[in-house]
CSV table of C-alpha atoms in Angstrom, one decimal:
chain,number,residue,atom,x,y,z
A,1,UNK,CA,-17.8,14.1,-3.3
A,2,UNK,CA,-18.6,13.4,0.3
A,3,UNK,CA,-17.9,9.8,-0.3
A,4,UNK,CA,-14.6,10.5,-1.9
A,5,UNK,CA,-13.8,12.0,0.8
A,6,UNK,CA,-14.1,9.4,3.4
A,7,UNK,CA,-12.8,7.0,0.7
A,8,UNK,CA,-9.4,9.9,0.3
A,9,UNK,CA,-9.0,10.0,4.3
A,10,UNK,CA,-9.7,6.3,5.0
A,11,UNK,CA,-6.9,5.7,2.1
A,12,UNK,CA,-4.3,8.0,3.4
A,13,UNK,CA,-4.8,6.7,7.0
A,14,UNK,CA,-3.8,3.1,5.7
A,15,UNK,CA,-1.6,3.9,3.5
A,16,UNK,CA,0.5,7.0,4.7
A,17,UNK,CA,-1.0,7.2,8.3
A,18,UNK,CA,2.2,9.5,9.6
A,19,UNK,CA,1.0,12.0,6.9
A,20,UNK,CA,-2.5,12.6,8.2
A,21,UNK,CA,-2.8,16.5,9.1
A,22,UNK,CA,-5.6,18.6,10.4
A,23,UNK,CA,-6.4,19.5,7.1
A,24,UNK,CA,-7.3,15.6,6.1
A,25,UNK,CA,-9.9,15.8,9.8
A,26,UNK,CA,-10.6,19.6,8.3
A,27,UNK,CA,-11.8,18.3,4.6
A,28,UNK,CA,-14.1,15.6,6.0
A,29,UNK,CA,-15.5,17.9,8.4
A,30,UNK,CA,-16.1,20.2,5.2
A,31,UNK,CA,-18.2,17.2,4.1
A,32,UNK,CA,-20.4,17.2,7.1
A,33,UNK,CA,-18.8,14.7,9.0
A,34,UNK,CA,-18.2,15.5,12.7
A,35,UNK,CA,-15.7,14.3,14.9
A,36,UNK,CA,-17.5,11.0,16.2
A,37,UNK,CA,-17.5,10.3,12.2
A,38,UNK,CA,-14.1,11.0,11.9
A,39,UNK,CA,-13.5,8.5,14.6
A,40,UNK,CA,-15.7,5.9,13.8
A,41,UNK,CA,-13.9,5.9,10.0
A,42,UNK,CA,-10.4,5.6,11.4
A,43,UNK,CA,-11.7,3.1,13.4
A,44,UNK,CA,-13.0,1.0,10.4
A,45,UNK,CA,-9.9,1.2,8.9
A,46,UNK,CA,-7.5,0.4,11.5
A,47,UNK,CA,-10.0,-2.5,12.0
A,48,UNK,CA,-9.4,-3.7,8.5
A,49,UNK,CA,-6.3,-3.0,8.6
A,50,UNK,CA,-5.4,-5.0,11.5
A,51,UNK,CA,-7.7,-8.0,10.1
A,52,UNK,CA,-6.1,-8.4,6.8
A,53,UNK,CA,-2.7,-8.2,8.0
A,54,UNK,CA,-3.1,-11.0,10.6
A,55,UNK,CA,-4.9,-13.3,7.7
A,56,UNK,CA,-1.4,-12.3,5.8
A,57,UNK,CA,0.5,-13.6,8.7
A,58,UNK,CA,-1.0,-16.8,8.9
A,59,UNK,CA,-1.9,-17.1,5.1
A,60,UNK,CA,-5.2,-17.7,5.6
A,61,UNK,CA,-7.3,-17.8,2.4
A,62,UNK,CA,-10.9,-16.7,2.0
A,63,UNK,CA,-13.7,-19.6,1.2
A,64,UNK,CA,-13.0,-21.1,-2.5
A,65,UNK,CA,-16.7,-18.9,-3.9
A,66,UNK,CA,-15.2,-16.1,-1.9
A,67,UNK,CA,-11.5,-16.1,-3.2
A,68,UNK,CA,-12.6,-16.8,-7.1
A,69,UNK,CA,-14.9,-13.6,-6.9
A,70,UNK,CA,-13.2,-11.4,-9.2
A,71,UNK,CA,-10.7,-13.9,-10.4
A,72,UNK,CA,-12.1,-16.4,-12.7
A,73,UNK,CA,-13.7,-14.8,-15.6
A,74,UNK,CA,-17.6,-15.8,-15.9
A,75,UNK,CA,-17.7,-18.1,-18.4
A,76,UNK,CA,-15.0,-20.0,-17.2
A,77,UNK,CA,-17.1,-21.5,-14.1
């Protein structure tokens, strides 16, 4: 549950960030994350945020092993 949590907040915050409210901060908090917490998970996310939209801009693609992860079944390598 605490997990899901940050996972929720982290999700909301890059997807819907005007609709964060202090009950998103409140429900974390409920989880035994503290302020500095908080922070430091907004931060991540703006972070990656900010990273994968730039690598959108300039269409940059991941390593060949990298981008295939996920993408060519198994027994097809």
């Amino acid at each position: 549950p605490r997990q899901k949590a940050m996972l929720d907040f982290a999700c909301k915050l890059s997807r819907t960030p005007e609709a964060l409210i202090e009950a998103d901060h409140e429900a974390l908090r409920n989880h035994g994350f503290n302020d500095e917490d908080i922070w430091d998970i907004g931060a991540i996310t703006a972070l990656f945020a900010l990273s994968n939209r730039m690598a959108h801009l300039i269409e940059m693609r991941a390593n060949d092993e990298f981008y295939l992860l996920g993408r060519v079944p198994p027994s097809a390598k």
